[in-house]
Short mmCIF file of C-alpha atoms in Angstrom, two decimals:
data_model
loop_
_atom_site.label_atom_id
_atom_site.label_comp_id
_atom_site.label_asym_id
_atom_site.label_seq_id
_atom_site.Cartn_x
_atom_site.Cartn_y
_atom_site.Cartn_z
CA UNK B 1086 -20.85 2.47 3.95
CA UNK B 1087 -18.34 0.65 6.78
CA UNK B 1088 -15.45 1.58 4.42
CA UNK B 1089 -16.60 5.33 3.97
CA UNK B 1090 -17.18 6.30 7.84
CA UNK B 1091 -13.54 4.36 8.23
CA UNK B 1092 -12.06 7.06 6.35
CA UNK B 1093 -14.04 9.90 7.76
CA UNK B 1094 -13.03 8.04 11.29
CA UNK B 1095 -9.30 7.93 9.82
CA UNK B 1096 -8.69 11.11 8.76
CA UNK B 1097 -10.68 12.66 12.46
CA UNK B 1098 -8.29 10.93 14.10
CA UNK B 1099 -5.49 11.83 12.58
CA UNK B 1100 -6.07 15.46 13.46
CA UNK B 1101 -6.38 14.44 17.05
CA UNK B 1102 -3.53 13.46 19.66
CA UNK B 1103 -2.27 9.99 18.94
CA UNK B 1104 -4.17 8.89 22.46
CA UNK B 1105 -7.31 10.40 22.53
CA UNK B 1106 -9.93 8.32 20.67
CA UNK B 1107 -13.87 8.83 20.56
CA UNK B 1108 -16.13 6.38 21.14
CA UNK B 1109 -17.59 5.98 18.26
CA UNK B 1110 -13.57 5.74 16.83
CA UNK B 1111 -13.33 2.54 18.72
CA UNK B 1112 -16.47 0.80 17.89
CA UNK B 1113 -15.46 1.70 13.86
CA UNK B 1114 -11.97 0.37 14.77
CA UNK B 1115 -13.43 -2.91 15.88
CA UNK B 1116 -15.80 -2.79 12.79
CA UNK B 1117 -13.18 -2.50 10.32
CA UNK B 1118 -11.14 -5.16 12.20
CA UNK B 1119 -14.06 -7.36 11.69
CA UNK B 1120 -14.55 -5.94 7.85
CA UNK B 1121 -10.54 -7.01 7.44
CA UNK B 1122 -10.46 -10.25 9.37
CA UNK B 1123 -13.06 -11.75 7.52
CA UNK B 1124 -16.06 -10.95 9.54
CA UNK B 1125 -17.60 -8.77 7.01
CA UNK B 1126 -15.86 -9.95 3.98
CA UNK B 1127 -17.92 -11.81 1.50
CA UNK B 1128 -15.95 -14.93 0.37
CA UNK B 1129 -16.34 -13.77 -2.89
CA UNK B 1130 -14.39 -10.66 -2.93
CA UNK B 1131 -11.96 -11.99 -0.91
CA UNK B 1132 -11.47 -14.79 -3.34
CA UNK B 1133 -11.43 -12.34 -6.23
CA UNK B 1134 -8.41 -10.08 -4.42
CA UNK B 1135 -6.64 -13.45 -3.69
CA UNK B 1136 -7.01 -14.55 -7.07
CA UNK B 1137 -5.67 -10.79 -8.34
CA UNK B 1138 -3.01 -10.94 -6.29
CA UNK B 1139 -1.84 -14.61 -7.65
CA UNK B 1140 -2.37 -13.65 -11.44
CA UNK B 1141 -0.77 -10.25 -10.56
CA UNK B 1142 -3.51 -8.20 -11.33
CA UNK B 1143 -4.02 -5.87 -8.34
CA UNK B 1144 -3.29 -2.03 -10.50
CA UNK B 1145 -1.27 0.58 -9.38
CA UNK B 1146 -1.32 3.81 -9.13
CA UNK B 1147 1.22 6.78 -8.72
CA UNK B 1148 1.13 9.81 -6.74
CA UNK B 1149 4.16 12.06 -7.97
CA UNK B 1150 7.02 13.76 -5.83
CA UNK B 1151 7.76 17.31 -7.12
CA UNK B 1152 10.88 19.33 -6.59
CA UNK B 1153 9.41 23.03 -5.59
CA UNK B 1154 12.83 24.71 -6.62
CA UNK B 1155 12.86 23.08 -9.96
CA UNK B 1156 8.97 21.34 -10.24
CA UNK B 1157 10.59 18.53 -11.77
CA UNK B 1158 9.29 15.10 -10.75
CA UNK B 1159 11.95 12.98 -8.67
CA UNK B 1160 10.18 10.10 -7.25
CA UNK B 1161 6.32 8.61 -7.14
CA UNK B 1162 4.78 7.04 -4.14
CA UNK B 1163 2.93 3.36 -5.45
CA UNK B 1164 -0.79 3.79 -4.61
CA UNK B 1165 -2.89 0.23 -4.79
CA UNK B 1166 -6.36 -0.30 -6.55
CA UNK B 1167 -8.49 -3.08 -7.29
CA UNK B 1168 -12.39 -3.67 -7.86
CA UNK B 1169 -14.11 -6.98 -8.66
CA UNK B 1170 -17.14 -5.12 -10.12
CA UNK B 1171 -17.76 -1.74 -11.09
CA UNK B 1172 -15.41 1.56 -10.75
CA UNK B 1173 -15.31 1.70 -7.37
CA UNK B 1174 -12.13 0.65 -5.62
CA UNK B 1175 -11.35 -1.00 -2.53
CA UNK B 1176 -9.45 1.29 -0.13
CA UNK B 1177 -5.84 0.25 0.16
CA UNK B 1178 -5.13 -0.39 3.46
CA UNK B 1179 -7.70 -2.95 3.18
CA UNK B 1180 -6.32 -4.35 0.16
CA UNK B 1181 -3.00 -4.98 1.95
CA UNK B 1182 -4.38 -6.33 4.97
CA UNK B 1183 -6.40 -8.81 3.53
CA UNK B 1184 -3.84 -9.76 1.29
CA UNK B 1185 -1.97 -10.43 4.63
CA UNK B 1186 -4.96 -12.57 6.36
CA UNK B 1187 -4.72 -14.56 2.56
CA UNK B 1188 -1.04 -14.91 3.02
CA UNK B 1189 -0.28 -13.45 -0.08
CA UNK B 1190 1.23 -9.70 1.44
CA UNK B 1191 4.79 -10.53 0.56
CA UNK B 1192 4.01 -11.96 -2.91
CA UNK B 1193 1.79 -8.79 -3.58
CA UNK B 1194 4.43 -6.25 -1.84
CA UNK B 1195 7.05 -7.91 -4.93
CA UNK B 1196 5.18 -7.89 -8.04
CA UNK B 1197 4.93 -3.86 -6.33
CA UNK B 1198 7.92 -3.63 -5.75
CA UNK B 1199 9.04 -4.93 -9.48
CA UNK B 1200 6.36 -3.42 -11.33
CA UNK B 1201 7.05 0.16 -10.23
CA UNK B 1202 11.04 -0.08 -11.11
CA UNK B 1203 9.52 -1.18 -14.30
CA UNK B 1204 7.54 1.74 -14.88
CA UNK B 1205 10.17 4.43 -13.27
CA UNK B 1206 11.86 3.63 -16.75
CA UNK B 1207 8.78 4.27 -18.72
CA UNK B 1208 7.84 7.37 -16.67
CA UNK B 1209 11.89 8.71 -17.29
CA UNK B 1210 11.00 9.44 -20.59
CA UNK B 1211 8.65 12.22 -19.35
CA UNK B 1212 10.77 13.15 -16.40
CA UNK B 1213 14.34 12.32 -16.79
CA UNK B 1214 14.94 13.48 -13.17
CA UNK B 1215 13.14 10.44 -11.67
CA UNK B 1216 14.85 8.10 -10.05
CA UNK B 1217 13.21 7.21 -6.85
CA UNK B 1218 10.07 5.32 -6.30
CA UNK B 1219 8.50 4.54 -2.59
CA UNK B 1220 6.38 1.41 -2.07
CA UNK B 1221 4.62 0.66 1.13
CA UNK B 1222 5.29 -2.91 3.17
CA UNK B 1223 4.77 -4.14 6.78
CA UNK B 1224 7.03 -5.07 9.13
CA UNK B 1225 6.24 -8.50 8.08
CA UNK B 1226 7.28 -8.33 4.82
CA UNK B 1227 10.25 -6.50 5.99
CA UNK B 1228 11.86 -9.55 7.89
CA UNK B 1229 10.55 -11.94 5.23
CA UNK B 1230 13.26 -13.98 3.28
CA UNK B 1231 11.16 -13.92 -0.03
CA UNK B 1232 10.63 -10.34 -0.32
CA UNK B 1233 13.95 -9.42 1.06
CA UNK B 1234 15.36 -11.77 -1.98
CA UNK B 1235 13.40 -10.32 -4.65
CA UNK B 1236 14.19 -6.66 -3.15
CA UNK B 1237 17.80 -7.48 -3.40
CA UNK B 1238 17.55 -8.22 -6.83
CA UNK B 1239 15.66 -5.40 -8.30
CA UNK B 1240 18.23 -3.05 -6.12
CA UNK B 1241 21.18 -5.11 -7.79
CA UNK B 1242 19.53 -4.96 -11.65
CA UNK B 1243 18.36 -0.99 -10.94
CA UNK B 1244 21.17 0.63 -9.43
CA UNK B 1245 20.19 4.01 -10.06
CA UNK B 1246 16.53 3.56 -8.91
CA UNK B 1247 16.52 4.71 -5.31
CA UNK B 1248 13.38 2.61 -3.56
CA UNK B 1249 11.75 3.53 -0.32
CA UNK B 1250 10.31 1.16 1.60
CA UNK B 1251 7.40 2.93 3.59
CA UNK B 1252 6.59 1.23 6.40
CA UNK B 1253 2.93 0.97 7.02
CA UNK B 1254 1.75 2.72 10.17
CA UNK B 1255 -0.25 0.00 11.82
CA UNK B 1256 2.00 -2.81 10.99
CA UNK B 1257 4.31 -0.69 13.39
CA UNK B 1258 2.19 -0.85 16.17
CA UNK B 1259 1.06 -4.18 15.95
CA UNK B 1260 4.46 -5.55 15.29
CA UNK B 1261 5.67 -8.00 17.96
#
């Protein structure tokens, strides 16, 4: 239930001015800092993303980009989705974040990263005019040496796979 009125809570402030926050915004802002620091998390789950994330099982998901002129494909944004029971997937921005409490963001944001170079080349064979793919990262995995290495070499081995790095809105803000 947390995880649902965060995303009602998200998407009400999104519509507002960047400043102007409810009450009731703040006190689900604090309760989904608690949910993502660990104060809500059962060990359980948490061990089952962590584990996910080290056997490289976390799925993805892509959202196309469309060319109006032409409504060809040309690029797909990476969506993230994992459940430890059931259906029902975790929402992404928690997956990343508690990936980052685990200490396993940058090693998630590169088997991403690789994974969805990997399937721009299956997905060509449906839309030859793809060539770009955007994956979301923080700030921290931005400046980190690992992920900056294993960036370099996908961009070096996939020349003509343009990859955005989106960087994620909070990390922004909270970055030092």
């Amino acid at each position: 239930q947390l995880i649902s009125r965060a995303d009602e809570h998200l998407y009400r402030a999104r519509r507002k001015f960047i400043d102007k926050v409810e009450p009731d915004d703040v006190q689900l802002a604090a309760d989904s800092e608690a949910l993502v620091n660990g104060g809500r998390v059962q060990e359980g789950l948490s061990a089952a993303l962590a584990d996910a994330i080290r056997s490289d099982r976390v799925m993805q998901v892509y959202q196309p980009v469309v060319n109006r002129v032409n409504a060809n494909i040309i690029g797909l944004e990476v969506g993230l989705r994992f459940s430890d029971s059931g259906p029902a997937s975790l929402p992404e921005r928690f997956i990343r974040e508690e990936s980052g409490r685990l200490g396993l963001a940058s090693q998630l944001a590169s088997q991403v990263l690789r994974r969805a170079v990997d399937d721009v080349r299956r997905f060509q064979v449906l839309a030859p005019d793809l060539h770009r793919v955007s994956v979301n990262i923080s700030v921290a995995q931005l400046v980190d040496r690992d992920f900056r290495t294993v960036y370099e070499e996908v961009a070096e081995a996939n020349p003509d796979v343009e990859v955005f790095l989106e960087l994620d809105e909070r990390s922004i803000r909270l970055a030092p």
